[in-house]
Coordinates of C-alpha atoms in Angstrom, one line a residue:
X9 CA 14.3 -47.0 -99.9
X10 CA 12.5 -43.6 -99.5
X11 CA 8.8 -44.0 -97.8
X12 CA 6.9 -43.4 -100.6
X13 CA 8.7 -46.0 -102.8
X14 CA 7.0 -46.8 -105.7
X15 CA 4.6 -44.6 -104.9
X16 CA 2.2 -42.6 -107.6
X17 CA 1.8 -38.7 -106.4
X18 CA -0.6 -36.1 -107.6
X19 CA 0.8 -32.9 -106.5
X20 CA -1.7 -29.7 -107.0
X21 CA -0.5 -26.0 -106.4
X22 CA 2.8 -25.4 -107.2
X23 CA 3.4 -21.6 -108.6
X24 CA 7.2 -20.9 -107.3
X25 CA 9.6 -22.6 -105.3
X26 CA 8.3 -20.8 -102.4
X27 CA 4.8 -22.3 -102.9
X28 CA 4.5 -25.5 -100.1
X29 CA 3.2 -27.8 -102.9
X30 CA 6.5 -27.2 -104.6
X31 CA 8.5 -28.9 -101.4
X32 CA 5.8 -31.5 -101.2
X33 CA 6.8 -32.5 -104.9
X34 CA 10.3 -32.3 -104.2
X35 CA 10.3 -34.5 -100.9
X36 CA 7.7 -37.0 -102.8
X37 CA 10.6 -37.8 -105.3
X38 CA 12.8 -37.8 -103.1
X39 CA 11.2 -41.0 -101.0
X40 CA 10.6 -42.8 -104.2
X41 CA 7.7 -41.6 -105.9
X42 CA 6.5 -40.6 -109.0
X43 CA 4.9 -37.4 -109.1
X44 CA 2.4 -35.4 -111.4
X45 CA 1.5 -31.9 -111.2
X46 CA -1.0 -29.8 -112.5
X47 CA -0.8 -26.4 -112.3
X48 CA -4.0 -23.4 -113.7
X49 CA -2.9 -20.3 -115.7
X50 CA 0.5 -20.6 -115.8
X51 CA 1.6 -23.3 -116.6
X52 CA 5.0 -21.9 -118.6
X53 CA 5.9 -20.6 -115.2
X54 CA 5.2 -24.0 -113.6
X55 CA 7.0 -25.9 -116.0
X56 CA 10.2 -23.8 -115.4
X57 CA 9.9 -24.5 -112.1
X58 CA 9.7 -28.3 -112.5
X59 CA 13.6 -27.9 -113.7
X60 CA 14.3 -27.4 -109.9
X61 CA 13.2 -30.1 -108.9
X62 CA 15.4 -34.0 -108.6
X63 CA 13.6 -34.7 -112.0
X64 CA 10.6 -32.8 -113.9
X65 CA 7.5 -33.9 -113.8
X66 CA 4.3 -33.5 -116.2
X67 CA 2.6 -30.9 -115.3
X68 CA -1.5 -31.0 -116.6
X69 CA -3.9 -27.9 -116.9
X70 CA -6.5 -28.1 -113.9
X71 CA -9.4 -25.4 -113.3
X72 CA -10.8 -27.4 -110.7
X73 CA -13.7 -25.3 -111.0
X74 CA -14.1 -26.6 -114.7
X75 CA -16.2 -29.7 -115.3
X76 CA -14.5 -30.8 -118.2
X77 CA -10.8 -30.3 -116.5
X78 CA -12.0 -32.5 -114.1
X79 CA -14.1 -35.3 -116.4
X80 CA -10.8 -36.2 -118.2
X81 CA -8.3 -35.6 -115.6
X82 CA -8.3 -39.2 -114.9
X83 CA -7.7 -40.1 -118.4
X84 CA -5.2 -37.5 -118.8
X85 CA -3.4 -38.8 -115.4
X86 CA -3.1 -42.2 -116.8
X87 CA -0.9 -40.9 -120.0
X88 CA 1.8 -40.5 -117.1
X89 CA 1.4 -43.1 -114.4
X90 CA -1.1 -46.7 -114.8
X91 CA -2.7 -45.5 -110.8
X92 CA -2.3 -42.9 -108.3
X93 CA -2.0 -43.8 -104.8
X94 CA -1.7 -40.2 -103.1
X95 CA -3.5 -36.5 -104.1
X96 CA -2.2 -33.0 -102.5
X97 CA -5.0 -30.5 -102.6
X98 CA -3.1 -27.6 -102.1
X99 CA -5.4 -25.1 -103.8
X100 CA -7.2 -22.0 -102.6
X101 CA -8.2 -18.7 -104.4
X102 CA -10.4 -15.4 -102.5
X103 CA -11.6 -12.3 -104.0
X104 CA -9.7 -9.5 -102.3
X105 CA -13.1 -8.4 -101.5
X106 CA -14.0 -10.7 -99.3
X107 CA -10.2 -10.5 -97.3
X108 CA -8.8 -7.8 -95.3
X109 CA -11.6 -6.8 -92.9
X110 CA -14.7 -6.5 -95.5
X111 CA -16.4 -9.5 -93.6
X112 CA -19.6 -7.8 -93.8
X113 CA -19.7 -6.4 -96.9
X114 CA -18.9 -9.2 -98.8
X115 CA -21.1 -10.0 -101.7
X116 CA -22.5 -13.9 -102.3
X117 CA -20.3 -14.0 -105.7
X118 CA -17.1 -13.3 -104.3
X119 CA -18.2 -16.1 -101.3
X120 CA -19.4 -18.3 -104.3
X121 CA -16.2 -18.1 -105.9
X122 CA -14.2 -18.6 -102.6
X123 CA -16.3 -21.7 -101.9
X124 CA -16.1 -23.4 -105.0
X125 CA -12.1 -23.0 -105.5
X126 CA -11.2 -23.8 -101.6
X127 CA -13.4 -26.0 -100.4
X128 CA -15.7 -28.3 -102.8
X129 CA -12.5 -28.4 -105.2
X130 CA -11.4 -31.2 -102.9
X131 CA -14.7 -33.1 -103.0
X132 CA -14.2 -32.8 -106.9
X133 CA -11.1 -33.4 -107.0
X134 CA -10.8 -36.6 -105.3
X135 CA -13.4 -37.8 -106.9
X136 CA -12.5 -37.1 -110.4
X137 CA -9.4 -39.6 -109.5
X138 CA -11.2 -42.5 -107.6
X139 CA -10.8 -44.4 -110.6
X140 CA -7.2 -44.2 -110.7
X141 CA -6.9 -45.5 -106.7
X142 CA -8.3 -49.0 -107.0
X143 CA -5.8 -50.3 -104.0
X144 CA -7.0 -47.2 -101.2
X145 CA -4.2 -44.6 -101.0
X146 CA -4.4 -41.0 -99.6
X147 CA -5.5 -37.7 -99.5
X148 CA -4.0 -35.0 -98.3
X149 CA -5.2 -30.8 -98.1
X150 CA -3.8 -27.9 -96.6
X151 CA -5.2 -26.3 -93.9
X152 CA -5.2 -23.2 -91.8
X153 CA -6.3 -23.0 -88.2
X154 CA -10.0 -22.0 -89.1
X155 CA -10.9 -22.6 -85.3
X156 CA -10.9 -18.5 -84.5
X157 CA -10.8 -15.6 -86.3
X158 CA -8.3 -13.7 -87.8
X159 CA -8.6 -10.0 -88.7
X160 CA -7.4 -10.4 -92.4
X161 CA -8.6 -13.9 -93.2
X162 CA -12.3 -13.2 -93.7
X163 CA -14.2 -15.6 -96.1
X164 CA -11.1 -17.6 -96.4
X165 CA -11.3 -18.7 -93.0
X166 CA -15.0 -20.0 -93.5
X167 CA -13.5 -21.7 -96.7
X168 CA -11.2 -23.5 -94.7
X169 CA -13.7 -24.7 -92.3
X170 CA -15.6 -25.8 -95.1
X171 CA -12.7 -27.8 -96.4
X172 CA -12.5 -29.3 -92.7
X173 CA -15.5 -30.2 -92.7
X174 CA -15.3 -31.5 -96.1
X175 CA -12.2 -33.7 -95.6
X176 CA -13.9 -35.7 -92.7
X177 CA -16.8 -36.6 -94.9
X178 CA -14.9 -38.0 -97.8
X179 CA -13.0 -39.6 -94.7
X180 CA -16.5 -41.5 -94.1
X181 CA -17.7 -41.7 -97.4
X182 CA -14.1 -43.1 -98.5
X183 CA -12.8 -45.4 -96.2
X184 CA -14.2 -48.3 -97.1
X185 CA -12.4 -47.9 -100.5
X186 CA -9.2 -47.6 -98.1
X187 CA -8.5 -44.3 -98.9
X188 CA -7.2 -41.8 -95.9
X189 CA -8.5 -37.9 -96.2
X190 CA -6.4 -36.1 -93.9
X191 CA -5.5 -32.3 -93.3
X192 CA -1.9 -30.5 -92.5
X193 CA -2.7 -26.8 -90.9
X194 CA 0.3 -24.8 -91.5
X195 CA 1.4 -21.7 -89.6
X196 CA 1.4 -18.4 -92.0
X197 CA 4.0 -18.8 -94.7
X198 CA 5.3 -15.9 -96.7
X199 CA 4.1 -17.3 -100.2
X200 CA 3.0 -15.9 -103.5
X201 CA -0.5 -16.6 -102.4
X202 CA -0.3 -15.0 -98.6
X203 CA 1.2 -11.9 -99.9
X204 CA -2.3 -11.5 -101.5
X205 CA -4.2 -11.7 -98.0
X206 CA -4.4 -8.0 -97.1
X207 CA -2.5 -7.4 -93.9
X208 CA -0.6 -10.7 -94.0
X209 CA 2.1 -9.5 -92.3
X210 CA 0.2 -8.4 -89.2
X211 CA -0.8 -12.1 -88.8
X212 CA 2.2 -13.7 -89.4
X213 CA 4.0 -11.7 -87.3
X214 CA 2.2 -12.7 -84.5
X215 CA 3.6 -16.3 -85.0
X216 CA 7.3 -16.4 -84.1
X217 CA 6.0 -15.0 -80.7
X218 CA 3.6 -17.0 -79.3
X219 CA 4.6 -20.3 -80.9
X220 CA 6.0 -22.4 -78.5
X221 CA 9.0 -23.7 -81.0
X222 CA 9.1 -20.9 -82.6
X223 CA 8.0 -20.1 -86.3
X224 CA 9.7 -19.2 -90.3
X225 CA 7.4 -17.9 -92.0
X226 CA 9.8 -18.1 -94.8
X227 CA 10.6 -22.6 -94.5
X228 CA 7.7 -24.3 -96.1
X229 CA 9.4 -28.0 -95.1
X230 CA 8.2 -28.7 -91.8
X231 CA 5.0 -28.6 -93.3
X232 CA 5.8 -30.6 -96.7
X233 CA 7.6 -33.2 -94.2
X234 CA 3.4 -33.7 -92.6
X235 CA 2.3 -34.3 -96.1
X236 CA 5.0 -36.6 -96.5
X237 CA 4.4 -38.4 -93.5
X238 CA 0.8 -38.5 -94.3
X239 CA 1.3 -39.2 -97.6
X240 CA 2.7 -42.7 -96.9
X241 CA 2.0 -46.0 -95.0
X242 CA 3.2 -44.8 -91.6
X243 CA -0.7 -43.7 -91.0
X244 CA -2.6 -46.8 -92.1
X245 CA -5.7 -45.6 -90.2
X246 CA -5.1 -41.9 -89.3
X247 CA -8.5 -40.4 -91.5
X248 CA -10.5 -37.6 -90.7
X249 CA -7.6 -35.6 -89.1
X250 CA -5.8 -32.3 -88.7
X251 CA -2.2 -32.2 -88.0
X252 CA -1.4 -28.5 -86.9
X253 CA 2.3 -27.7 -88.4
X254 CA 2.5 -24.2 -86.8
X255 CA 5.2 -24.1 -84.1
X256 CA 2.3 -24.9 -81.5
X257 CA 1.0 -21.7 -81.8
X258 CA -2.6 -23.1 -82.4
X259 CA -2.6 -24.6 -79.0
X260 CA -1.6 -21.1 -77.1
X261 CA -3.7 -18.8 -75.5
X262 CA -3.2 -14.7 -75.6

């Protein structure tokens, strides 16, 4: 029996077999569960990629910025699977403009827009499936170490600490409902998404260096394994939390 047998799984973010989401769906059936996707735009791309995995899964359209995606994404969940005992917010999206050094020029719209999709997109998320997770479960977002700066990462990196932030309040606000709200900070990965930061590669190449174990950019499982890990019962009352999958490089100084 895998950890997550029996297990109901909805996996968000998977665009290629590249993207981390992707591995987390893939290492979710392979413990035992039953996983549901949802994918935004493309969703003939992401149902072509569903044929790699052990078995395809539904995949659901989700704007998470759309109120009525997320009113009857409950009712659409329950078509698949009678519950849901996990959720992987794996979702992010930043106006070039407000990457790549333009900081200070950024306008409110383009921070709007970065706000909304990356960091309250979990509040609405979660919550637009709390009446699916009647017996607890948890929560799991992806992260990236949002406690410096990075020259590229901009308004993304206040996103992020948003989302921190964000996670350890549905952490309070949840746990009497026995739901865990935790956070996996992954080292820079070379994903369809990161090659859309503006001098990615600078950053990541930074990694392999000064991690203490060392970094690929290009092997998303280490950090699917957290999600796993999290994902299951092996953290009964880990909430609140950040687990940094990045070689140790968070934990180094210059």
């Amino acid at each position: 029996m895998g950890i997550l047998e029996g297990k109901r799984i909805l996996v968000t973010g998977v665009i290629t077999d590249s993207s981390i989401a992707f591995h987390v769906a893939r290492m979710c059936q392979e413990q035992g569960a039953t996983v549901v996707l949802t994918g935004y735009g493309r969703l003939s791309l992401v149902e072509r990629i569903t044929q790699r995995l052990p078995e395809a899964p539904p995949v659901l359209e989700l704007d998470v910025t759309d109120e009525e995606h997320l009113s009857s994404l409950a009712e659409r969940v329950s078509e698949h699977v009678d519950g849901i005992d996990g959720i992987v917010h794996s979702i992010g999206f930043t106006p070039t403009e407000a990457l790549g050094g333009n900081f200070l020029n950024t306008s409110w719209q383009d921070v709007a827009t970065a706000l909304h999709t990356s960091t309250y997109s979990l509040k609405a998320l979660t919550t637009a499936l709390l009446p699916l997770m009647k017996d607890g479960g948890s929560v799991v977002a992806m992260d990236f170490d949002n406690s410096v700066t990075f020259p590229v990462y901009d308004w993304m990196g206040v996103a992020k600490a948003g989302l921190a932030s964000t996670a350890r309040y549905l952490a309070r606000y949840l746990g009497e409902q026995d739901i865990r709200v935790n956070l996996v900070s992954a080292g820079p990965l070379r994903t369809m998404a990161a090659r859309s930061i503006p001098g990615f590669d600078e950053l990541a190449d930074a990694w392999p260096q000064r991690a203490p174990l060392g970094w690929d950019t290009s092997n998303p499982e280490p950090a699917a394994r957290a999600v796993v890990a999290l994902l299951s019962d092996w953290f009964p009352a880990t909430t609140g939390e950040t687990v940094h999958v990045d070689g140790g490089f968070h934990s180094t100084g210059a």
